[in-house]
Coordinates of C-alpha atoms in Angstrom, one line a residue:
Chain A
X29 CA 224.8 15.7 116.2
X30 CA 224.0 13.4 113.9
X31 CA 225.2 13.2 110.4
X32 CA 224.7 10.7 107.6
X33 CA 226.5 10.9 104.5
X34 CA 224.2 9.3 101.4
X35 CA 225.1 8.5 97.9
X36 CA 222.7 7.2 95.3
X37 CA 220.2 6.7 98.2
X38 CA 222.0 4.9 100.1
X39 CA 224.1 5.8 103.3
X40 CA 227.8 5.1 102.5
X41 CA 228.9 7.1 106.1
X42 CA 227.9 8.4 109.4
X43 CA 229.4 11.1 112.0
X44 CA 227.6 11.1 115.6
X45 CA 228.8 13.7 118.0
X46 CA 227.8 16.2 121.2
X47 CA 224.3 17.9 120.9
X48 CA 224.5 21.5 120.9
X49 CA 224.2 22.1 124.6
X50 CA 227.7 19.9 124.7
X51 CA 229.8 21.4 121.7
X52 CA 232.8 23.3 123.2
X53 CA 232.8 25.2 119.5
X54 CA 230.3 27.2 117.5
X55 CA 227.6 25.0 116.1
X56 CA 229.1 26.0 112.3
X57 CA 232.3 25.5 113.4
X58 CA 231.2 21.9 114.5
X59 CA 229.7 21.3 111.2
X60 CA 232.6 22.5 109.2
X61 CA 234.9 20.1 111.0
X62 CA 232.8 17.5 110.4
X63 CA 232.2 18.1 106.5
X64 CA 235.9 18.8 105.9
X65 CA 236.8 14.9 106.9
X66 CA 234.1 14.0 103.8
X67 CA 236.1 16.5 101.7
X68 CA 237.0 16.2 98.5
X69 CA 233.8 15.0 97.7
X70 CA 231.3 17.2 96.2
X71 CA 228.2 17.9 98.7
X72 CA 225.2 17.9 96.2
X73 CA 222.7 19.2 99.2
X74 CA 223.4 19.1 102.9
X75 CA 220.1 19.8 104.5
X76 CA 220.1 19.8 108.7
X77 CA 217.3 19.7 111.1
X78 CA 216.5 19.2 114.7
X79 CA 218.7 21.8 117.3
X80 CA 220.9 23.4 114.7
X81 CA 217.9 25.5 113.4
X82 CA 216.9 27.0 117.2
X83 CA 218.2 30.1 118.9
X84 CA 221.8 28.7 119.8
X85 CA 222.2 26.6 116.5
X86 CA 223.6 27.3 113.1
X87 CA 221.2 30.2 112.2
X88 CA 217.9 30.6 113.8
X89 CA 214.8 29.1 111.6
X90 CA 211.5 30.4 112.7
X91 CA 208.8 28.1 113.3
X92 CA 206.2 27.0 110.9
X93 CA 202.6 27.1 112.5
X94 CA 200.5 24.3 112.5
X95 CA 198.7 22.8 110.8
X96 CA 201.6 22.5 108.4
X97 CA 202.3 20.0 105.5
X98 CA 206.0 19.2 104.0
X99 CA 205.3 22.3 101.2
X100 CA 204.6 25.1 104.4
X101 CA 207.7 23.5 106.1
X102 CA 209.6 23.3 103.3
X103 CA 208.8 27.1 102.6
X104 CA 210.2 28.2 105.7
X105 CA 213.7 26.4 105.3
X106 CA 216.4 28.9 105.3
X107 CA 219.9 28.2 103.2
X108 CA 223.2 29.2 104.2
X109 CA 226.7 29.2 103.0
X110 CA 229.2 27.4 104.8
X111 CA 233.1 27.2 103.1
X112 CA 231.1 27.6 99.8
X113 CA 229.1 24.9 100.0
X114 CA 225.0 25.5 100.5
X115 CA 223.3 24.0 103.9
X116 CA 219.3 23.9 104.0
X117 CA 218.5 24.0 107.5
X118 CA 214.5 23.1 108.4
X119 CA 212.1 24.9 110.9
X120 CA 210.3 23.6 113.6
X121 CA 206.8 23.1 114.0
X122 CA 204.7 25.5 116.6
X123 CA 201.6 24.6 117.7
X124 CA 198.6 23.8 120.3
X125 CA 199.8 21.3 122.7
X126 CA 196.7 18.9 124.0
X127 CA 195.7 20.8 127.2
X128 CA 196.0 24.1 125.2
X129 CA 200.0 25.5 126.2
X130 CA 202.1 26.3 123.0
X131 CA 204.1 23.8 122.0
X132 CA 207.0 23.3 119.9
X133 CA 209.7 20.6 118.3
X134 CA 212.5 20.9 116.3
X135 CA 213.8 17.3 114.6
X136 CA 210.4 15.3 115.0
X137 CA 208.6 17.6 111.8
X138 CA 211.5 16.1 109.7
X139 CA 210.8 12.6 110.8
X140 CA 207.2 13.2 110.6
X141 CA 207.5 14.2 107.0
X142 CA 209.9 11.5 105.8
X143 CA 208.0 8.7 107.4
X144 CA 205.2 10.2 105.1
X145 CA 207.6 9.8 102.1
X146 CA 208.8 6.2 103.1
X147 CA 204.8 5.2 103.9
X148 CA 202.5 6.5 101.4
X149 CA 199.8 5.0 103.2
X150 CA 200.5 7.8 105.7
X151 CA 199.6 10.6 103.5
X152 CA 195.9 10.9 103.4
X153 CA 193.4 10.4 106.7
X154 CA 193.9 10.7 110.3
X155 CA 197.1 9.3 111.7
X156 CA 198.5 9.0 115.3
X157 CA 202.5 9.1 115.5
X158 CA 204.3 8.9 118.2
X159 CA 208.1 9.8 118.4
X160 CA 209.8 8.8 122.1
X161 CA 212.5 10.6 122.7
X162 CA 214.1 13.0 125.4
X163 CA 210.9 15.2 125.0
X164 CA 208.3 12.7 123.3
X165 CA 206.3 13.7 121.0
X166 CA 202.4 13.1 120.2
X167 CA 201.1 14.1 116.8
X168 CA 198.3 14.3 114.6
X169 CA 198.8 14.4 110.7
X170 CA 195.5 14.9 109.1
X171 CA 195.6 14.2 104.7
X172 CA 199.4 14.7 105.1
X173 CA 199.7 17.8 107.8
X174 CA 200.3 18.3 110.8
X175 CA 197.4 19.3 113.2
X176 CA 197.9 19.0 116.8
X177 CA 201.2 17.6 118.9
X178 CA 202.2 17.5 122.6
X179 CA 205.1 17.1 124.1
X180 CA 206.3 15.3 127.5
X181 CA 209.3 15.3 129.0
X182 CA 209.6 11.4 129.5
X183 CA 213.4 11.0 128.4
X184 CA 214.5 14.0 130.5
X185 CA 212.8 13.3 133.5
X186 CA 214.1 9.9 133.1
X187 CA 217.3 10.4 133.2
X188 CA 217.6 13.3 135.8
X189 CA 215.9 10.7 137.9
X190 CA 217.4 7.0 136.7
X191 CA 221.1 9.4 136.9
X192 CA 221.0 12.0 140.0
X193 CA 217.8 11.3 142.2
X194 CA 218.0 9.7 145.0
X195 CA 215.2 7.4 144.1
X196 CA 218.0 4.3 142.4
X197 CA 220.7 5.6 144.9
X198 CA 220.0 2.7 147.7
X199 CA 222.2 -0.1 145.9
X200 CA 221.9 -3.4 144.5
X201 CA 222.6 -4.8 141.2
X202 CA 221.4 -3.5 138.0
X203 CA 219.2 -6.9 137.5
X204 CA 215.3 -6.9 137.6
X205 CA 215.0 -4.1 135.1
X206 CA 212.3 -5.9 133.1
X207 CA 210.6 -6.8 136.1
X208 CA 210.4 -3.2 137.1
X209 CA 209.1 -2.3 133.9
X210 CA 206.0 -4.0 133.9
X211 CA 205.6 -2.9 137.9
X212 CA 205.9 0.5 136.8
X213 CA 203.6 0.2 133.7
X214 CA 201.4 -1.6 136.3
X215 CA 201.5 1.6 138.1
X216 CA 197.9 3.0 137.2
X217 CA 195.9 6.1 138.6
X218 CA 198.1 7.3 141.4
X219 CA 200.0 10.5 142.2
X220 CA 203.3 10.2 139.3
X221 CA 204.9 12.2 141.9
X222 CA 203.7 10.0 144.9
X223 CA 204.2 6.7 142.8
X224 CA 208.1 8.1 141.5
X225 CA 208.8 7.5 145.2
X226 CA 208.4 3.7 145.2
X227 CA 211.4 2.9 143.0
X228 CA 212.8 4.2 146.4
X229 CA 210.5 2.5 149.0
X230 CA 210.8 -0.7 147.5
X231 CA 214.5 -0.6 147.6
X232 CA 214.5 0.2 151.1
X233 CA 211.4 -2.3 152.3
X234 CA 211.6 -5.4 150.0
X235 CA 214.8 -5.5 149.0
X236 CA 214.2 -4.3 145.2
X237 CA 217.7 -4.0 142.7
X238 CA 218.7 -0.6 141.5
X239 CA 218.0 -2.2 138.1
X240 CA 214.4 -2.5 139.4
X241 CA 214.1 0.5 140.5
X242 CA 215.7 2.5 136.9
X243 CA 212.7 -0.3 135.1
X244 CA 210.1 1.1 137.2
X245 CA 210.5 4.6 136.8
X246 CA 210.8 3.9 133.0
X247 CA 207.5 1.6 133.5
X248 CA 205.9 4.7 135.6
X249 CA 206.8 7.8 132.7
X250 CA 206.2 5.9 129.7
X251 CA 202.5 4.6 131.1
X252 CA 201.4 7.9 132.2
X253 CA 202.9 9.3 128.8
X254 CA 200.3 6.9 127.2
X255 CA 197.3 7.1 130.0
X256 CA 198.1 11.0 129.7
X257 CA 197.7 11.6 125.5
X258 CA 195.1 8.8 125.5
X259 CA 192.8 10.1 128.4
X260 CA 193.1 14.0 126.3
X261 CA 192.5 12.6 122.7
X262 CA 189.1 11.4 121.1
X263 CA 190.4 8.9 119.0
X264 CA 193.8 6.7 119.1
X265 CA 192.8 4.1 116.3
X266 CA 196.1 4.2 113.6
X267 CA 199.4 4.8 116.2
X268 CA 202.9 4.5 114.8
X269 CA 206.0 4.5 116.2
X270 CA 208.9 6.4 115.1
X271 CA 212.1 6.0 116.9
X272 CA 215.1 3.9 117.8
X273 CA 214.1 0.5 117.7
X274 CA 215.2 0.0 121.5
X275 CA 212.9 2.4 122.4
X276 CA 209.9 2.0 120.5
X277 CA 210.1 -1.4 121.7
X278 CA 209.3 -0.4 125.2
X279 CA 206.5 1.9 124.1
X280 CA 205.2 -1.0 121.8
X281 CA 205.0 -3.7 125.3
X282 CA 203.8 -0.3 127.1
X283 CA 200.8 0.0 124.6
X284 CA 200.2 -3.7 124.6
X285 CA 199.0 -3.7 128.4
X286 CA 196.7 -0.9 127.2
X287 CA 195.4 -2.4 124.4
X288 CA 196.7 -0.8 122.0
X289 CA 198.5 -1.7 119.1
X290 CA 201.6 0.6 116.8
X291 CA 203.3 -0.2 113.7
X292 CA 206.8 0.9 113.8
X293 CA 209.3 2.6 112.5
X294 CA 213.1 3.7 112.0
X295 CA 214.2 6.8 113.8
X296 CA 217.2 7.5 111.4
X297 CA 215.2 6.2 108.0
X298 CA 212.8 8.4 108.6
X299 CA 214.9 11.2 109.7
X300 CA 217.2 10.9 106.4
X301 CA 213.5 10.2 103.7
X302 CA 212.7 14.1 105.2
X303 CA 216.3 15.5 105.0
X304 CA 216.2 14.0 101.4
X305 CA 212.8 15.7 100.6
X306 CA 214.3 18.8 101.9
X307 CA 217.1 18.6 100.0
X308 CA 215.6 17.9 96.7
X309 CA 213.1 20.2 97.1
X310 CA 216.2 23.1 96.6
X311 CA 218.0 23.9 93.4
X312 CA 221.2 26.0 93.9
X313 CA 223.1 27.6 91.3
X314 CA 225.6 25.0 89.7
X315 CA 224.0 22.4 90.8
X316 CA 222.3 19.8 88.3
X317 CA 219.0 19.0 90.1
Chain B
X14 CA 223.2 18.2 159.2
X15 CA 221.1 20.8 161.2
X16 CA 222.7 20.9 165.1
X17 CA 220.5 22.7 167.9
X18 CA 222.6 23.3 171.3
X19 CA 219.4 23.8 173.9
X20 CA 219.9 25.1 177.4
X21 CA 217.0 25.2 179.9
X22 CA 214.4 25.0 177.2
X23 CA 216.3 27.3 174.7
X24 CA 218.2 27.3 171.3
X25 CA 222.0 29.0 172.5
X26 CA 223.1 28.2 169.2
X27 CA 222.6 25.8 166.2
X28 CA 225.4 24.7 163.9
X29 CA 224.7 23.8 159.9
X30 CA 226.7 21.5 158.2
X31 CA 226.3 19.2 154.6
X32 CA 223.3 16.8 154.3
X33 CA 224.9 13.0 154.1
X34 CA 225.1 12.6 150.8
X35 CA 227.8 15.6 150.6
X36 CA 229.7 14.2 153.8
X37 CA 233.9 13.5 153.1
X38 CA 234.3 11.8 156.5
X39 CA 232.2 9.3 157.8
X40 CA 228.9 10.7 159.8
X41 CA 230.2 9.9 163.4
X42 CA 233.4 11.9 162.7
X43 CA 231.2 14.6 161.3
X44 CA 229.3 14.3 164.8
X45 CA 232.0 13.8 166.7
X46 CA 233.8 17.2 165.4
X47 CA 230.4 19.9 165.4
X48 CA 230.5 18.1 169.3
X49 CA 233.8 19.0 170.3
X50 CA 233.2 22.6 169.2
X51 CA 230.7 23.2 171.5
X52 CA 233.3 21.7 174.7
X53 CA 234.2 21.6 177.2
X54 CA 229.9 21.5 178.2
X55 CA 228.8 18.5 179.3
X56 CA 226.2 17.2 177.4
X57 CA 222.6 15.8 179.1
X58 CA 221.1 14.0 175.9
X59 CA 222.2 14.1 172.2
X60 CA 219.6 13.1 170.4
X61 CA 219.5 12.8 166.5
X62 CA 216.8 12.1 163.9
X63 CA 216.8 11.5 160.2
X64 CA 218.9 10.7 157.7
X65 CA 221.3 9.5 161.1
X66 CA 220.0 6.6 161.7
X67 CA 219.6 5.3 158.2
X68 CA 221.8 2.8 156.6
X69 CA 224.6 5.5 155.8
X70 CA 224.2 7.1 158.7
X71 CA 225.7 6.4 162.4
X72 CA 224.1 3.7 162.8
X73 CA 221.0 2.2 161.0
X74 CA 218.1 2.3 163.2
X75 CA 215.1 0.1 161.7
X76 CA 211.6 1.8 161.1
X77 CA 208.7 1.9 163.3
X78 CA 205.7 0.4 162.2
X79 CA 202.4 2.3 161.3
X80 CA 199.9 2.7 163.5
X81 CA 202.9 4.3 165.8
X82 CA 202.5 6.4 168.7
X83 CA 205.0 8.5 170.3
X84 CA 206.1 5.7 172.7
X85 CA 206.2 2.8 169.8
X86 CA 208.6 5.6 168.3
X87 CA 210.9 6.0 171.3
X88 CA 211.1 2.6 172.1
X89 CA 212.8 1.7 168.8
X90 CA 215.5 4.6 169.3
X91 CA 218.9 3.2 169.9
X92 CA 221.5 4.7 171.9
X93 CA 225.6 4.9 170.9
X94 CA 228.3 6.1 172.9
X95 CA 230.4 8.8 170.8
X96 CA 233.6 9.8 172.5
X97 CA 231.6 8.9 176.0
X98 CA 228.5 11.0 175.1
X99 CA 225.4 8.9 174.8
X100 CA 223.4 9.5 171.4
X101 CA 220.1 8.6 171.0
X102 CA 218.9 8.4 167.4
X103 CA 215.4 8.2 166.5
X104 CA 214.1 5.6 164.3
X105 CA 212.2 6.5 161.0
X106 CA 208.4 5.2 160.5
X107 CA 207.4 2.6 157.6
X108 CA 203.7 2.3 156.2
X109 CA 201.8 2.2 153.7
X110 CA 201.1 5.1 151.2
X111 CA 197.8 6.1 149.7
X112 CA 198.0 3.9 146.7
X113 CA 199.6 0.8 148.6
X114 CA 203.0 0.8 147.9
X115 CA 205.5 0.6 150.9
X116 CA 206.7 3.9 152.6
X117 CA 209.1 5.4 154.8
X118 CA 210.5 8.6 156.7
X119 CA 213.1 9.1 158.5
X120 CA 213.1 13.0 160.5
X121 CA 209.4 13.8 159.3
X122 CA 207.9 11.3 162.5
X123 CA 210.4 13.5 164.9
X124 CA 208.6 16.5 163.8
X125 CA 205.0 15.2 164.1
X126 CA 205.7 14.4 167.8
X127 CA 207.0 17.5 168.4
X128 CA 204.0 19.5 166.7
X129 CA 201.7 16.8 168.6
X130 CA 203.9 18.0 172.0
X131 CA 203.9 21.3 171.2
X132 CA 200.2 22.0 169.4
X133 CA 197.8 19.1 172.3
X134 CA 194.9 19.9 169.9
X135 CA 196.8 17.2 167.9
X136 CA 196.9 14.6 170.4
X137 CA 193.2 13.8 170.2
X138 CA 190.9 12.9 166.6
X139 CA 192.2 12.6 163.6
X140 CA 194.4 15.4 161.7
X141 CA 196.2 15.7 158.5
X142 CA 199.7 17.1 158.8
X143 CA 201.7 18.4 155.5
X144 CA 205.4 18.5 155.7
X145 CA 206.8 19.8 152.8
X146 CA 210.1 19.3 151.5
X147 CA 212.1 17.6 149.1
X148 CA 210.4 14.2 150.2
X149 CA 207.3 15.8 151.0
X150 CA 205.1 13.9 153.7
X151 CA 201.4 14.0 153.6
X152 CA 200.5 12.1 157.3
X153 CA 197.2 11.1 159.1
X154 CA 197.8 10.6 162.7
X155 CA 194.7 9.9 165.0
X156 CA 194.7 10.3 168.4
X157 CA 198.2 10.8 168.2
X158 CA 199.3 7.6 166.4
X159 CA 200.5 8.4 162.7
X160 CA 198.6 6.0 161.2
X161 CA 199.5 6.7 157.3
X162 CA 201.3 8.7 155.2
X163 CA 202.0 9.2 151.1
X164 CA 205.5 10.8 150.3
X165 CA 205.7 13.3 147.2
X166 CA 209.1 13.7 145.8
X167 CA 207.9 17.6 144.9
X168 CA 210.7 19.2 146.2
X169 CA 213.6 16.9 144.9
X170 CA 211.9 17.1 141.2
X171 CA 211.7 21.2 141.6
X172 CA 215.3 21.1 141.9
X173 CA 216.1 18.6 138.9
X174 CA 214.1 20.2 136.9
X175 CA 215.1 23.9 137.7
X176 CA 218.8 23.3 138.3
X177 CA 219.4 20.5 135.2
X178 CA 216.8 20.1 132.8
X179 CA 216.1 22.2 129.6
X180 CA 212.9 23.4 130.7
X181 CA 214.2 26.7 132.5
X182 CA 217.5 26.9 130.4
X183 CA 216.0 28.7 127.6
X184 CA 217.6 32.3 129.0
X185 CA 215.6 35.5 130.1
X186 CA 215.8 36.9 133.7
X187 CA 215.0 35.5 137.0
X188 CA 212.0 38.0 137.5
X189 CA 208.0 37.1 137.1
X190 CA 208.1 34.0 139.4
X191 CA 205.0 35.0 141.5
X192 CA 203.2 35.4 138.4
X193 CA 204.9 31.9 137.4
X194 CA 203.8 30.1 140.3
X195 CA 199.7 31.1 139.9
X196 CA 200.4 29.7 136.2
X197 CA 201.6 26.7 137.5
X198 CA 198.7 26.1 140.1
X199 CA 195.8 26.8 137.6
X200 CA 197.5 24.4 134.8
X201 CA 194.8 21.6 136.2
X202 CA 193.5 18.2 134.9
X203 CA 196.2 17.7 132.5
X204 CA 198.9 15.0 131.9
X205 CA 202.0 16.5 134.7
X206 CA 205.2 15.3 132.2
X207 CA 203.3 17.3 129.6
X208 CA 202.4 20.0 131.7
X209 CA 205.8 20.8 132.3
X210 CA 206.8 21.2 128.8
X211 CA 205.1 24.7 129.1
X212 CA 207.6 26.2 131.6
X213 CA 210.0 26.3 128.0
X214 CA 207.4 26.7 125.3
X215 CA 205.9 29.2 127.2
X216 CA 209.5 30.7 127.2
X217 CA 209.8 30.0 123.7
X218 CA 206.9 31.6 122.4
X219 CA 205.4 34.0 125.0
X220 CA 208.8 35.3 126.1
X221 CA 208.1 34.5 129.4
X222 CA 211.1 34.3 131.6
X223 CA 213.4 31.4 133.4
X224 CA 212.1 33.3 137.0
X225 CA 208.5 32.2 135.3
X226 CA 209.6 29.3 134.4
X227 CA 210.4 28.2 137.9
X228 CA 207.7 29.4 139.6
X229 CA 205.4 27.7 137.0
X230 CA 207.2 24.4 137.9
X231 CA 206.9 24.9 141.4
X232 CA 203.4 25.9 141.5
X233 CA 202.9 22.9 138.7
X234 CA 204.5 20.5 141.0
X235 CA 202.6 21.7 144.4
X236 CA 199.8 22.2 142.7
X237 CA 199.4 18.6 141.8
X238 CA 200.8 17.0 145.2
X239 CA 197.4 18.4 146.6
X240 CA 195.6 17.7 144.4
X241 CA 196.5 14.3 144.2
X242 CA 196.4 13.8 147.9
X243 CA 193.2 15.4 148.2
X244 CA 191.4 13.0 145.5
X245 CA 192.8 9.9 147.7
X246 CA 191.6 10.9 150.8
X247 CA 188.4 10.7 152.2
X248 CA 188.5 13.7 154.2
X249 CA 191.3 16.8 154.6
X250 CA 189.7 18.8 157.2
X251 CA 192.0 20.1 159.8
X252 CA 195.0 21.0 157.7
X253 CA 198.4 21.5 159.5
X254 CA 201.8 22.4 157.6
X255 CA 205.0 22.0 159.8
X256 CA 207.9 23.3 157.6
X257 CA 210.3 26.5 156.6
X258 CA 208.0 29.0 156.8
X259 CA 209.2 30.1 153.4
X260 CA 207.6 26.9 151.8
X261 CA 204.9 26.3 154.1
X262 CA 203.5 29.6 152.7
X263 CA 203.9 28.5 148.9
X264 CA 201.8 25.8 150.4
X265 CA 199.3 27.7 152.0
X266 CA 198.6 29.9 149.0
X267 CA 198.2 27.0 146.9
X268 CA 196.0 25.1 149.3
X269 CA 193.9 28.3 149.3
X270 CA 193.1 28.2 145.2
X271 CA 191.7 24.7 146.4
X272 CA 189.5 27.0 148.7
X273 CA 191.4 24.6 151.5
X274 CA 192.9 26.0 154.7
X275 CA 195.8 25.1 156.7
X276 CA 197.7 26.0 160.3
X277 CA 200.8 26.7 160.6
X278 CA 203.5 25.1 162.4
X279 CA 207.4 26.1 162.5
X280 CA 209.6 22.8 161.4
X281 CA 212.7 23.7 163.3
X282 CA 210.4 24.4 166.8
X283 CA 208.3 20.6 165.8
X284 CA 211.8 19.4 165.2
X285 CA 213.6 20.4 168.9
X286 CA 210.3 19.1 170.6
X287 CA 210.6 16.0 169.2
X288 CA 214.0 15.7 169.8
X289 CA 213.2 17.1 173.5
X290 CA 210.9 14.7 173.6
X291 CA 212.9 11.6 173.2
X292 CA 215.8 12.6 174.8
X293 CA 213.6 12.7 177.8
X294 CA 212.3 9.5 178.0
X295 CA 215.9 8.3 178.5
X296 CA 217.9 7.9 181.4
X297 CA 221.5 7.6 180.8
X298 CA 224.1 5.9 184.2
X299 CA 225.1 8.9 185.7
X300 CA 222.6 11.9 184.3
X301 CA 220.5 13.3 186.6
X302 CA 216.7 12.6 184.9

């Protein structure tokens, strides 16, 4: 959970808490507890996206279908009343996934539209974005919409097997990891699943850190993320990044050794330029917009 | 810890115990107590493989080198006295895999002896051997030397990913995983970590179930370990898989939508020749061999 409290277009306040498969309450009980300590201010719009709008969330908002720009998402936002005070919560987008398998993301859309907002540049012509995260996400905005995204699971499977494999079990310091990276990224057209068992072997055989080893298999996913979309798509001319800075970071060095080149940006400005285009785009009754 | 008490050729009885990783007393004491329940016999030859003789284990016996025959093999073993019982422990094999990085097993070698013992159709040419598992090995051996082999961490991935990740949380019941598993073995030529996003988008938006799910994983995951292995080698006639039957034959039917076909060999049988095997090239002060 991430909530960001703005004023005059600025943020004066932030609340960061458990995701939604960690809240011991009700997602709406969660969010009531965390507006109350903002009380007595009056909430003009609170507008959510991401987790809160799936199955297990606030109140279930069905996905729009792509291709989608910000007035079909918009469209299908649904508003609810929490203690009185109105909550626009966003859909998802569904879609085609690059080798044909539905696919679908919750969070990313909102991002996707805001960075549109905050880059004008953005809204017309074929655009490549590319939002790392716990399930990465690949899209294609086309004059403003969205046409096409993939997913891959680069964040989870890099922490199921950086935290509770035994492939960084062996010991050793946490050292190296930079190293590792660039081994990993170096890591071209082999089995993943063959290759993943190197941040292992190389522990074991040439006396490689556990820092090495957690570098490498970040190298390994994030290449094959990249060698993966790249390989499936036509055209990769105009990438942008859209994340935490950390991370988009490691994907900008990871495209570099590819030859490719991103511009960048903020994970959390974009997030709050498509919360704030959701919000505005709703008038409730009593309020002065 | 898998323990096989053999009498005049024949399993009298086997004891199971935790893998090393989920021991609370140090691995001799572990040894030393299964042992004592089977007294007041006096044991000919202990002999253990694995995970034993590893850094963590009883005592760390270092690899053979590839090529190695079965005598390389038992001439690396090291023998320790427990409680006045001699113990032989086999040493694991090092090589190199099919895309040059450094590899290693440690159990896998004991079974390929065995099934060399046990099967003398592999003692002679070249074969390919397939032991699945959660390190699965893929092994050449010619004229009965193993002379390289590619580990797959299939197995150990299945179970993060069906145990831990969001990919088969989304709810539904456990049936449909036959159907699953075909999924997963015709979802071809497309990037793996975004492959896998289907098992919940196909959840998501098909209603397929978490038994689905699963299976599409698993199929997904074998599926690919072939396939990768096969586009590496030069040559996989003469297919042998030496496992739990159970998995060998998940195997099998996926090697057979590769229109590829594979014998069959028992892992626990390969395992007690092995061990057989080396415990009877030693002669301890005082036996009888």
């Amino acid at each position: 959970m991430r909530l960001f409290l703005v004023e005059g277009g600025r943020i004066v306040d932030r609340k960061d808490g458990p995701g939604i498969g960690q809240l011991t309450s009700s997602p709406i009980a969660a969010l009531r507890q965390a507006l109350v300590s903002w009380l007595p201010r009056e909430f003009r719009h609170v507008a959510l996206c991401g987790m809160a709008g799936s199955r297990n969330g606030v109140v279930e908002v069905p996905y729009a279908d792509c291709p989608a720009g910000a007035p079909d998402w918009i469209a299908h936002a649904i508003e609810v009343i929490v203690d009185g005070v109105a909550v626009t919560i966003a859909p998802g987008l569904a879609g085609e996934g690059l080798w044909g398998a539905p696919d679908v993301m919750r969070g990313e859309e909102t991002q996707i539209f805001g960075a549109i907002d905050h880059e004008p540049s953005l809204a017309k012509g074929r655009h490549l974005l590319i939002l790392p995260g716990t399930h990465s996400k690949w899209a294609m905005i086309e004059d403003g919409a969205v046409t096409r995204f993939q997913t891959f699971v680069t964040g989870e499977l890099f922490a199921l097997l950086s935290e509770q494999s035994t492939l960084t079990r062996t010991g050793g310091g946490d050292d190296d990891r930079a190293n590792g990276f660039m081994a990993g990224l170096d890591h071209r057209d082999c089995g993943l699943t063959g290759a993943m068992f190197a941040a292992r072997s190389r522990q074991l055989r040439e006396g490689r850190t556990r820092g090495w080893a957690m570098g490498f298999l970040s190298g390994l996913l994030i290449g094959r993320e990249i060698d993966d979309a790249v390989a499936a798509l036509d055209d990769v001319a105009g990438l942008t990044l859209i994340g935490d800075p950390a991370l988009t970071a490691l994907y900008r060095r990871a495209l570099q050794t590819r030859n490719l080149g991103a511009n960048d940006l903020d994970g959390d400005t974009c997030s709050i330029a498509g919360l704030s285009r959701l919000a505005a785009s709703r008038c409730y009754e009593g309020s002065t917009c």
